[in-house]
mmCIF file of C-alpha atoms and ligand atoms in Angstrom:
data_model
loop_
_atom_site.group_PDB
_atom_site.id
_atom_site.type_symbol
_atom_site.label_atom_id
_atom_site.label_comp_id
_atom_site.label_asym_id
_atom_site.label_seq_id
_atom_site.Cartn_x
_atom_site.Cartn_y
_atom_site.Cartn_z
ATOM 1 C CA MET A 922 -17.670 19.131 -4.934
ATOM 2 C CA SER A 923 -18.887 22.662 -3.254
ATOM 3 C CA THR A 924 -16.689 24.040 -0.818
ATOM 4 C CA GLU A 925 -19.602 25.017 0.909
ATOM 5 C CA GLN A 926 -20.304 21.373 1.649
ATOM 6 C CA THR A 927 -16.510 20.884 3.212
ATOM 7 C CA GLU A 928 -17.418 23.473 5.453
ATOM 8 C CA THR A 929 -20.651 22.082 6.925
ATOM 9 C CA VAL A 930 -19.461 18.548 7.725
ATOM 10 C CA ARG A 931 -15.820 19.618 8.673
ATOM 11 C CA PRO A 932 -15.732 17.936 12.049
ATOM 12 C CA THR A 933 -14.152 18.917 15.149
ATOM 13 C CA ALA A 934 -10.928 17.621 16.387
ATOM 14 C CA THR A 935 -12.473 16.716 19.905
ATOM 15 C CA MET A 936 -15.468 15.078 18.138
ATOM 16 C CA THR A 937 -13.157 13.183 15.736
ATOM 17 C CA GLY A 938 -10.854 12.527 18.500
ATOM 18 C CA ARG A 939 -13.136 10.801 21.252
ATOM 19 C CA ALA A 940 -14.828 8.519 18.464
ATOM 20 C CA ALA A 941 -11.430 7.241 17.566
ATOM 21 C CA THR A 942 -10.894 6.198 20.890
ATOM 22 C CA ARG A 943 -13.860 4.620 21.107
ATOM 23 C CA ALA A 944 -13.037 2.840 18.002
ATOM 24 C CA PHE A 945 -9.958 1.642 19.453
ATOM 25 C CA ARG A 946 -11.168 0.945 22.976
ATOM 26 C CA GLU A 947 -13.702 -1.407 21.128
ATOM 27 C CA GLY A 948 -11.352 -3.299 19.434
ATOM 28 C CA GLY A 949 -10.009 -1.427 16.619
ATOM 29 C CA ALA A 950 -6.768 -2.086 17.944
ATOM 30 C CA HIS A 951 -7.152 -5.079 15.418
ATOM 31 C CA GLU A 952 -3.362 -7.094 16.611
ATOM 32 C CA GLY A 953 -4.697 -6.426 19.866
ATOM 33 C CA THR A 954 -2.879 -5.207 22.935
ATOM 34 C CA GLY A 955 -0.487 -7.811 23.974
ATOM 35 C CA ARG A 956 1.390 -8.417 27.576
ATOM 36 C CA ALA A 957 4.657 -7.710 27.779
ATOM 37 C CA SER A 958 6.878 -9.347 30.314
ATOM 38 C CA ALA A 959 8.917 -7.442 33.028
ATOM 39 C CA ALA A 960 12.080 -7.507 31.827
ATOM 40 C CA ARG A 961 10.734 -6.065 27.877
ATOM 41 C CA VAL A 962 8.443 -3.405 30.015
ATOM 42 C CA SER A 963 11.670 -2.214 31.798
ATOM 43 C CA ALA A 964 13.797 -2.451 28.885
ATOM 44 C CA LEU A 965 11.675 -0.068 27.051
ATOM 45 C CA ALA A 966 10.226 1.895 29.280
ATOM 46 C CA ARG A 967 14.012 2.793 30.142
ATOM 47 C CA ASP A 968 15.572 3.383 27.170
ATOM 48 C CA VAL A 969 12.117 6.233 25.980
ATOM 49 C CA LEU A 970 12.946 7.737 29.342
ATOM 50 C CA ALA A 971 16.899 8.102 28.364
ATOM 51 C CA ARG A 972 15.559 9.271 25.250
ATOM 52 C CA ILE A 973 13.871 11.776 26.774
ATOM 53 C CA HIS A 974 16.388 12.731 28.951
ATOM 54 C CA GLU A 975 18.710 13.263 26.283
ATOM 55 C CA VAL A 976 16.533 15.789 24.730
ATOM 56 C CA ILE A 977 16.353 17.729 27.907
ATOM 57 C CA ARG A 978 19.937 17.777 27.762
ATOM 58 C CA GLU A 979 20.751 18.788 24.164
ATOM 59 C CA HIS A 980 18.170 21.541 23.956
ATOM 60 C CA ASP A 981 18.561 22.758 27.788
ATOM 61 C CA VAL A 982 14.445 22.143 27.757
ATOM 62 C CA THR A 983 13.625 25.320 30.311
ATOM 63 C CA TYR A 984 11.301 25.167 32.992
ATOM 64 C CA PRO A 985 8.059 26.883 31.393
ATOM 65 C CA GLU A 986 8.768 23.931 28.077
ATOM 66 C CA TYR A 987 8.962 21.485 30.207
ATOM 67 C CA GLN A 988 4.913 22.593 31.853
ATOM 68 C CA ALA A 989 4.061 23.165 28.485
ATOM 69 C CA VAL A 990 4.845 20.190 27.412
ATOM 70 C CA LYS A 991 2.610 18.287 30.447
ATOM 71 C CA GLN A 992 -0.035 20.668 29.503
ATOM 72 C CA TRP A 993 -0.647 19.663 25.925
ATOM 73 C CA LEU A 994 0.116 15.839 26.964
ATOM 74 C CA ILE A 995 -2.996 16.364 28.880
ATOM 75 C CA GLU A 996 -5.094 17.877 26.428
ATOM 76 C CA VAL A 997 -4.488 15.061 24.139
ATOM 77 C CA GLY A 998 -5.655 13.126 26.370
ATOM 78 C CA GLU A 999 -8.571 15.190 27.267
ATOM 79 C CA ALA A 1000 -9.726 15.530 24.095
ATOM 80 C CA GLY A 1001 -9.049 12.012 23.614
ATOM 81 C CA GLU A 1002 -6.666 12.416 20.602
ATOM 82 C CA TRP A 1003 -3.784 10.051 21.483
ATOM 83 C CA PRO A 1004 -5.184 7.683 18.175
ATOM 84 C CA LEU A 1005 -4.633 10.267 15.813
ATOM 85 C CA PHE A 1006 -1.244 11.380 17.316
ATOM 86 C CA LEU A 1007 0.171 8.476 18.143
ATOM 87 C CA ASP A 1008 -1.054 6.831 14.648
ATOM 88 C CA VAL A 1009 0.067 9.159 12.424
ATOM 89 C CA PHE A 1010 3.361 9.932 14.495
ATOM 90 C CA ALA A 1011 4.339 6.431 15.180
ATOM 91 C CA GLU A 1012 2.666 3.746 13.474
ATOM 92 C CA SER A 1013 4.402 3.731 9.955
ATOM 93 C CA VAL A 1014 7.585 2.454 12.369
ATOM 94 C CA VAL A 1015 5.930 -0.175 13.980
ATOM 95 C CA GLU A 1016 4.689 -1.319 10.802
ATOM 96 C CA GLN A 1017 8.009 -1.566 9.161
ATOM 97 C CA VAL A 1018 9.570 -3.526 11.778
ATOM 98 C CA HIS A 1019 6.359 -5.470 11.614
ATOM 99 C CA ASN A 1020 6.546 -6.668 8.065
ATOM 100 C CA ALA A 1021 10.434 -6.263 7.531
ATOM 101 C CA ARG A 1022 10.204 -10.305 6.467
ATOM 102 C CA ARG A 1023 7.054 -9.960 4.216
ATOM 103 C CA GLU A 1024 7.905 -11.169 0.429
ATOM 104 C CA GLY A 1025 4.048 -10.625 -0.837
ATOM 105 C CA THR A 1026 2.046 -6.698 -0.977
ATOM 106 C CA LYS A 1027 3.898 -4.294 0.513
ATOM 107 C CA GLY A 1028 1.806 -3.107 4.213
ATOM 108 C CA SER A 1029 0.994 0.781 5.599
ATOM 109 C CA ILE A 1030 -0.602 1.887 8.932
ATOM 110 C CA LEU A 1031 -3.517 0.855 10.369
ATOM 111 C CA GLY A 1032 -4.468 4.118 11.114
ATOM 112 C CA PRO A 1033 -7.459 5.218 13.801
ATOM 113 C CA TYR A 1034 -10.299 4.581 11.582
ATOM 114 C CA TYR A 1035 -10.598 1.232 10.857
ATOM 115 C CA LEU A 1036 -14.310 -0.221 12.226
ATOM 116 C CA PRO A 1037 -14.792 -3.451 12.381
ATOM 117 C CA GLY A 1038 -17.975 -5.707 11.253
ATOM 118 C CA GLN A 1039 -18.951 -3.522 8.014
ATOM 119 C CA ARG A 1040 -21.309 -4.639 5.269
ATOM 120 C CA ALA A 1041 -20.384 -8.162 3.388
ATOM 121 C CA LEU A 1042 -20.246 -7.410 -0.414
ATOM 122 C CA PRO A 1043 -19.838 -10.406 -3.625
ATOM 123 C CA ALA A 1044 -16.433 -10.079 -4.865
ATOM 124 C CA ARG A 1045 -18.249 -7.758 -7.681
ATOM 125 C CA CYS A 1046 -19.167 -5.172 -5.828
ATOM 126 C CA THR A 1047 -20.097 -1.546 -5.447
ATOM 127 C CA LEU A 1048 -19.380 0.304 -1.757
ATOM 128 C CA PRO A 1049 -22.348 1.439 0.414
ATOM 129 C CA MET A 1050 -22.453 5.137 -0.549
ATOM 130 C CA ARG A 1051 -25.110 8.369 -0.454
ATOM 131 C CA ALA A 1052 -27.493 8.710 -3.457
ATOM 132 C CA ASP A 1053 -25.899 11.695 -4.053
ATOM 133 C CA GLU A 1054 -22.189 10.612 -3.101
ATOM 134 C CA PRO A 1055 -20.004 12.974 -4.600
ATOM 135 C CA GLY A 1056 -16.644 12.418 -5.968
ATOM 136 C CA LEU A 1057 -14.656 11.096 -9.399
ATOM 137 C CA PRO A 1058 -16.143 7.526 -9.271
ATOM 138 C CA LEU A 1059 -13.087 4.588 -9.582
ATOM 139 C CA ILE A 1060 -13.475 1.128 -10.077
ATOM 140 C CA VAL A 1061 -10.258 -1.509 -8.351
ATOM 141 C CA GLU A 1062 -10.568 -5.003 -9.659
ATOM 142 C CA GLY A 1063 -7.766 -7.480 -9.314
ATOM 143 C CA GLN A 1064 -7.126 -11.045 -7.488
ATOM 144 C CA VAL A 1065 -5.764 -12.489 -4.123
ATOM 145 C CA ARG A 1066 -2.449 -14.479 -5.063
ATOM 146 C CA GLY A 1067 0.359 -16.468 -2.664
ATOM 147 C CA LEU A 1068 3.479 -16.313 -2.874
ATOM 148 C CA ASP A 1069 4.132 -18.476 -5.872
ATOM 149 C CA GLY A 1070 0.660 -17.105 -7.561
ATOM 150 C CA GLU A 1071 -1.957 -19.501 -6.504
ATOM 151 C CA PRO A 1072 -4.994 -17.665 -6.233
ATOM 152 C CA ILE A 1073 -6.889 -17.696 -2.939
ATOM 153 C CA ALA A 1074 -10.223 -18.843 -3.125
ATOM 154 C CA GLY A 1075 -12.983 -16.504 -0.815
ATOM 155 C CA ALA A 1076 -10.231 -14.188 0.540
ATOM 156 C CA VAL A 1077 -11.584 -11.343 2.025
ATOM 157 C CA LEU A 1078 -11.104 -7.807 1.618
ATOM 158 C CA ASP A 1079 -12.137 -5.261 4.384
ATOM 159 C CA LEU A 1080 -11.953 -2.061 2.668
ATOM 160 C CA TRP A 1081 -12.301 2.267 3.962
ATOM 161 C CA GLN A 1082 -11.785 4.973 2.797
ATOM 162 C CA ALA A 1083 -12.495 8.636 3.072
ATOM 163 C CA ASP A 1084 -15.026 10.502 1.345
ATOM 164 C CA ALA A 1085 -14.476 12.976 -1.429
ATOM 165 C CA HIS A 1086 -13.752 16.440 1.468
ATOM 166 C CA GLY A 1087 -11.660 14.014 3.448
ATOM 167 C CA TYR A 1088 -14.029 12.223 6.073
ATOM 168 C CA TYR A 1089 -14.652 9.273 7.351
ATOM 169 C CA SER A 1090 -17.867 7.471 7.892
ATOM 170 C CA GLY A 1091 -18.228 6.961 11.966
ATOM 171 C CA PHE A 1092 -16.209 9.442 12.589
ATOM 172 C CA VAL A 1093 -18.556 12.353 11.398
ATOM 173 C CA PRO A 1094 -21.634 12.814 12.606
ATOM 174 C CA GLU A 1095 -23.199 13.803 8.643
ATOM 175 C CA ILE A 1096 -22.488 11.035 7.420
ATOM 176 C CA PRO A 1097 -24.355 7.433 7.352
ATOM 177 C CA ASP A 1098 -22.780 4.677 9.660
ATOM 178 C CA GLY A 1099 -21.029 1.997 6.818
ATOM 179 C CA ASN A 1100 -20.263 4.676 3.944
ATOM 180 C CA LEU A 1101 -17.376 3.766 1.807
ATOM 181 C CA ARG A 1102 -17.123 0.382 3.823
ATOM 182 C CA GLY A 1103 -17.177 -2.975 2.880
ATOM 183 C CA VAL A 1104 -15.734 -6.359 3.673
ATOM 184 C CA ILE A 1105 -15.665 -8.092 0.194
ATOM 185 C CA THR A 1106 -15.788 -11.604 0.127
ATOM 186 C CA THR A 1107 -13.868 -13.150 -3.665
ATOM 187 C CA GLY A 1108 -14.764 -16.473 -5.589
ATOM 188 C CA ALA A 1109 -12.813 -19.409 -6.238
ATOM 189 C CA ASP A 1110 -10.412 -17.357 -8.299
ATOM 190 C CA GLY A 1111 -9.594 -14.628 -6.144
ATOM 191 C CA ARG A 1112 -10.837 -11.855 -7.940
ATOM 192 C CA PHE A 1113 -12.970 -8.911 -7.078
ATOM 193 C CA GLU A 1114 -13.673 -5.295 -9.063
ATOM 194 C CA ILE A 1115 -14.888 -2.878 -6.364
ATOM 195 C CA ARG A 1116 -16.872 0.064 -7.515
ATOM 196 C CA THR A 1117 -16.429 3.445 -5.165
ATOM 197 C CA ILE A 1118 -15.025 7.155 -5.621
ATOM 198 C CA GLN A 1119 -11.751 8.767 -5.165
ATOM 199 C CA PRO A 1120 -11.363 9.503 -1.765
ATOM 200 C CA ALA A 1121 -9.951 13.067 -1.196
ATOM 201 C CA PRO A 1122 -6.602 14.004 0.666
ATOM 202 C CA TYR A 1123 -7.035 13.997 4.067
ATOM 203 C CA GLU A 1124 -6.182 16.492 6.838
ATOM 204 C CA ILE A 1125 -5.736 15.994 10.649
ATOM 205 C CA PRO A 1126 -8.485 18.100 12.490
ATOM 206 C CA LYS A 1127 -6.602 21.716 13.035
ATOM 207 C CA ASP A 1128 -8.736 23.105 16.258
ATOM 208 C CA GLY A 1129 -7.398 19.993 19.137
ATOM 209 C CA PRO A 1130 -3.869 20.128 20.819
ATOM 210 C CA THR A 1131 -2.231 17.754 17.774
ATOM 211 C CA GLY A 1132 -3.087 20.840 15.707
ATOM 212 C CA LYS A 1133 -2.215 23.231 18.205
ATOM 213 C CA LEU A 1134 1.386 21.007 17.830
ATOM 214 C CA LEU A 1135 1.410 21.113 13.917
ATOM 215 C CA SER A 1136 0.811 24.720 13.574
ATOM 216 C CA ALA A 1137 3.273 26.037 16.475
ATOM 217 C CA ALA A 1138 5.599 23.712 14.532
ATOM 218 C CA GLU A 1139 4.495 25.069 11.057
ATOM 219 C CA TRP A 1140 4.474 21.898 9.898
ATOM 220 C CA HIS A 1141 1.105 20.877 7.456
ATOM 221 C CA ALA A 1142 -1.147 18.013 8.643
ATOM 222 C CA TRP A 1143 -2.106 16.418 5.476
ATOM 223 C CA ARG A 1144 -1.868 12.903 4.120
ATOM 224 C CA PRO A 1145 -2.630 11.710 0.260
ATOM 225 C CA ALA A 1146 -6.200 10.573 -0.565
ATOM 226 C CA HIS A 1147 -5.835 6.556 0.113
ATOM 227 C CA LEU A 1148 -7.766 3.182 0.442
ATOM 228 C CA HIS A 1149 -7.380 1.500 3.826
ATOM 229 C CA LEU A 1150 -7.671 -2.416 2.968
ATOM 230 C CA ILE A 1151 -6.633 -5.161 5.048
ATOM 231 C CA VAL A 1152 -6.688 -8.587 2.796
ATOM 232 C CA ARG A 1153 -7.427 -11.953 4.408
ATOM 233 C CA GLY A 1154 -7.037 -15.005 3.084
ATOM 234 C CA ARG A 1155 -7.396 -19.011 4.895
ATOM 235 C CA GLY A 1156 -4.232 -20.230 5.627
ATOM 236 C CA TYR A 1157 -2.299 -16.890 5.307
ATOM 237 C CA ARG A 1158 -0.815 -13.841 6.770
ATOM 238 C CA ASN A 1159 -3.396 -10.906 7.130
ATOM 239 C CA ILE A 1160 -2.005 -7.435 5.218
ATOM 240 C CA ILE A 1161 -2.789 -3.970 6.482
ATOM 241 C CA THR A 1162 -2.528 -1.863 3.484
ATOM 242 C CA GLN A 1163 -3.485 1.151 2.084
ATOM 243 C CA LEU A 1164 -3.366 1.771 -1.911
ATOM 244 C CA TYR A 1165 -2.541 5.726 -3.324
ATOM 245 C CA PHE A 1166 -2.767 7.888 -6.369
ATOM 246 C CA GLU A 1167 -0.438 8.808 -9.072
ATOM 247 C CA GLY A 1168 -0.062 12.649 -9.402
ATOM 248 C CA GLY A 1169 -2.012 13.070 -5.677
ATOM 249 C CA SER A 1170 -1.331 15.901 -3.377
ATOM 250 C CA TRP A 1171 0.755 14.905 -0.703
ATOM 251 C CA LEU A 1172 2.331 11.383 -2.076
ATOM 252 C CA ASP A 1173 5.819 12.540 -1.192
ATOM 253 C CA ASP A 1174 5.165 14.472 2.163
ATOM 254 C CA ASP A 1175 3.015 12.587 4.421
ATOM 255 C CA VAL A 1176 2.177 13.979 7.576
ATOM 256 C CA ALA A 1177 2.309 9.620 8.614
ATOM 257 C CA SER A 1178 5.668 8.603 6.401
ATOM 258 C CA ALA A 1179 3.130 5.766 5.465
ATOM 259 C CA THR A 1180 3.354 5.800 1.954
ATOM 260 C CA LYS A 1181 5.751 3.409 -0.346
ATOM 261 C CA PRO A 1182 6.247 3.215 -4.139
ATOM 262 C CA GLU A 1183 4.618 -0.355 -4.543
ATOM 263 C CA LEU A 1184 1.287 1.192 -2.892
ATOM 264 C CA VAL A 1185 0.293 3.884 -5.462
ATOM 265 C CA LEU A 1186 -2.172 3.174 -7.926
ATOM 266 C CA ALA A 1187 -2.169 4.770 -11.816
ATOM 267 C CA PRO A 1188 -6.109 4.682 -12.836
ATOM 268 C CA LYS A 1189 -6.756 4.769 -16.622
ATOM 269 C CA PRO A 1190 -10.467 5.809 -18.092
ATOM 270 C CA ASP A 1191 -12.013 2.769 -19.113
ATOM 271 C CA ALA A 1192 -14.232 2.771 -22.477
ATOM 272 C CA TRP A 1193 -17.204 4.395 -20.797
ATOM 273 C CA GLY A 1194 -14.744 6.987 -19.064
ATOM 274 C CA VAL A 1195 -14.309 5.540 -15.489
ATOM 275 C CA GLN A 1196 -10.936 5.798 -13.676
ATOM 276 C CA ARG A 1197 -10.287 2.107 -13.627
ATOM 277 C CA VAL A 1198 -7.127 0.363 -12.388
ATOM 278 C CA THR A 1199 -5.803 -3.182 -11.708
ATOM 279 C CA TYR A 1200 -4.507 -4.110 -8.407
ATOM 280 C CA ASP A 1201 -3.123 -7.797 -7.424
ATOM 281 C CA PHE A 1202 -2.561 -8.444 -3.549
ATOM 282 C CA VAL A 1203 0.142 -11.416 -2.459
ATOM 283 C CA LEU A 1204 -0.299 -12.822 0.997
ATOM 284 C CA ASP A 1205 2.811 -14.537 2.808
ATOM 285 C CA PRO A 1206 2.123 -17.758 4.147
ATOM 286 C CA ALA A 1207 0.970 -17.522 7.543
HETATM 287 C C1 DHB B 1470 -4.804 9.248 10.628
HETATM 288 C C2 DHB B 1470 -6.145 9.517 9.821
HETATM 289 C C3 DHB B 1470 -6.024 8.830 8.562
HETATM 290 O O1 DHB B 1470 -6.967 8.540 8.045
HETATM 291 C C4 DHB B 1470 -4.569 7.928 8.561
HETATM 292 O O2 DHB B 1470 -4.992 6.963 7.470
HETATM 293 C C5 DHB B 1470 -4.050 7.242 9.374
HETATM 294 C C6 DHB B 1470 -3.632 7.996 10.407
HETATM 295 C C7 DHB B 1470 -4.643 9.609 11.745
HETATM 296 O O3 DHB B 1470 -5.430 10.952 11.652
HETATM 297 O O4 DHB B 1470 -4.325 9.563 12.586
HETATM 298 FE FE1 FE B 1471 -6.935 6.847 6.611
#
């Protein structure tokens, strides 16, 4: 993997942010954007504002600081970066609340880079990739089951991931649409075997307002390497999750706080020297 190539495909924050905002508006919201009652809106808005007031008092926030925050909030919106910022700094807690009572496979955040309607693939498949796709080959196999161990026939795995430079197709002009994305349908036994490449860790673009905050606070901008999945089965609750890699950088210091020990893969070379791992998904009843 040449660093030269990394430099030539580095997208700008505005490019990524705008594409993420468009994807969200066009259906990436996924769980829908529901309407809340006036009482609920009032309670949430009041508490959010009360906590902001508390921070202002506690830290003696000055006028220049207040105006700097206002300027920054305007810029996040103009750059289209709200999906990036919110999914990194808020979604993990929404996910924890949403999945608190789930017994099957643990969930993780959706993030800003899901795109619906990707290529349909059979249970044994290779994800769409470029002829010269960089990265270490990886095979993920397993079974989708219910809580009692019953195989879920025709379960569907919607999978998307970054490439070996940490970039997602659909958000970077240099990568062909649909690259390293696919919708896999399992057979009667719920089993799958997916060939792909190992993704690289992901870094939030640093040249936009989110990046400006990170550098002003001297925080890092990294997420550990991960695969994104939505697993569905008729009569079962969908799970939105991510799989990580043992020993990978940033696994214990994810900027998005979205890792869980149950979601860490430990691939081992198979007889042909290809990294291979088994991971079974367990879905809760609907
Ligand atoms: C972000 C990017 C990701 O790839 C992800 O999984 C979660 C969040 C982000 O930039 O907000
Ligand atoms: Fe991601």
